[in-house]
Amino acid sequence: MVLTDEPLLRSPGLYLDGCWVRPVDGGTRAVHDPADGGVLTIVDEAGPADVSTAIAAARAAFATGDWPATPKAERSALLLRIAELLDAHRDDLARIETADTGKTLRESHLDIDDVIAVFRYYAHLVTIDTDRLVDTGNPAVISRVVHEPVGVCALIAPWNYPLLQMSWKIAPALAAGCTVVVKPSEVTPLSTIALVRLIDRAGVPAGVVNLVPGSGEVVGAALTDSPDVDLISFTGGASTGAEIASRAARHVTRVALELGGKNPHLVFADADPDSAVDAVLTGAFLHSGQVCSAGTRLIVHASIADEFVAELARRAAAIRVGPGRDPASQTGPLVSPEHRAKVEAYVALGLSEGARLVAGGRRPDDPALAAGSYYLPTIFDDCDRSMRIVQEETFGPILTVERFTTEAQAVALGNDTAYGLAAGVRTADPARGERVVRALRHGTVWLNDFGVYTPAAEWGGFGRSGIGRELGPTGLAEYQETKHLWHNTAPAVGGWFSTG
Ligand code: NAD
């Protein structure tokens, strides 16, 4: 597939201070189609000087522009215009996202719908007054707690949900009155370039949104090291998050981190078997497992485990792996040959650790798929918590299986991870369900469901899965400073240093 004629992706690709420009000290990068390895298009990438220009434009728009003081109703109206444009280009954006990430068109359409919903949600939320009056006990004092934009925000996103993850940042940042510098993943920059084109068309003031595609090492590091950035909002891997946090600490720059997960899916013996198998399969293999909240760790009651795993293996082997643009495909390729090599190394590791392969464990045989980065849904049985494939995020279509016999053991296994992003529980017993979802130390816990979310509820992780929350009111608060205003309406001499 070739996207060079795509109107939403016309070069040049840096958007600085309201203009589309060529990089001053950056370069270009070929963006590849994971379905067949071909070149989709060539994009411009920023260099350090371009990043400085972007930050300076965002700083000027924040310090001397109108955006932070623009009435909330006008900021809300801009978000709604962006949502309308996204809606009008839903199919174009889905096509671009599928070409760039490899995910199925059905998934891309769902992503775009969620992106639109996020812009609409923050357009609504920002109009709600959250200022608070405080009773100081002194009737002469009016004490108020108000919220103001944090300032210049660097927004750094990963490759697995490029448009969705970036929208979870851009929408609340603009709603709050911040100005932003946007850096998509160098692996999948295309839908973000298209989004910024639509934001430009929606009439965002110059300097409020700036786009600097490029690598983490060059563009990401330049953003992270800048003393003129007030907040770095990052979604990506845990080790990159730790690196960003430590570099940001030198300037005491705020960080918001959405990192990885190794998410347990607990299945009790009384769970409805059909929906449980279906949910475990979808949780593990949607988008070929390249999902931060993928349920990659099945923890199943020993009394049903053999039958449950056999059915899972049968169903996994029947998943139709193929190009995302083919409606017959149920899941697409991995994002790149390099990423597939990492997944293959984890499969080799699992075998060497003694796990028993019961499904997949190899590339598909179909010669028509040979040029793409495909990998079959893979299941390892007989796993235990000492194995690295049970503890580390593989970010591919690999499901590990552990068994339990008591509720306490299931909870202990579910919490036995350095991460804490998401977990699922399946049981027909509501009392047990409530006990277990409260005991699990994860940012989102689903009971008899998996992988679903809503823009109105917070998303984020315990432990190594991150710092802070996106979505919901907390997702807006990430982009706000809290200020206390104390107004004495009857000033009088205090007399502390009275000379009398
Ligand atoms: P990554 O950490 O390799 O890269 C993420 C982004 O950071 C990219 O834009 C990259 O260019 C940039 N980057 C890399 N090094 C940098 C540096 N030194 N300074 C600044 N920026 C730098 O992650 P990835 O491989 O793109 O994405 C996969 C990871 O993202 C997985 O671990 C996944 O779990 C996580 N993720 C988390 C969530 C969540 O909501 N918690 C959502 C999606 C993905």
CSV table of C-alpha atoms in Angstrom, one decimal, residues 493 495-500:
chain,number,residue,atom,x,y,z
A,493,VAL,CA,-3.4,46.3,60.6
A,495,GLY,CA,0.1,44.2,64.5
A,496,TRP,CA,2.6,41.4,64.6
A,497,PHE,CA,5.5,43.8,64.6
A,498,SER,CA,3.7,46.5,66.4
A,499,THR,CA,6.0,49.2,67.8
A,500,GLY,CA,3.5,50.3,70.5
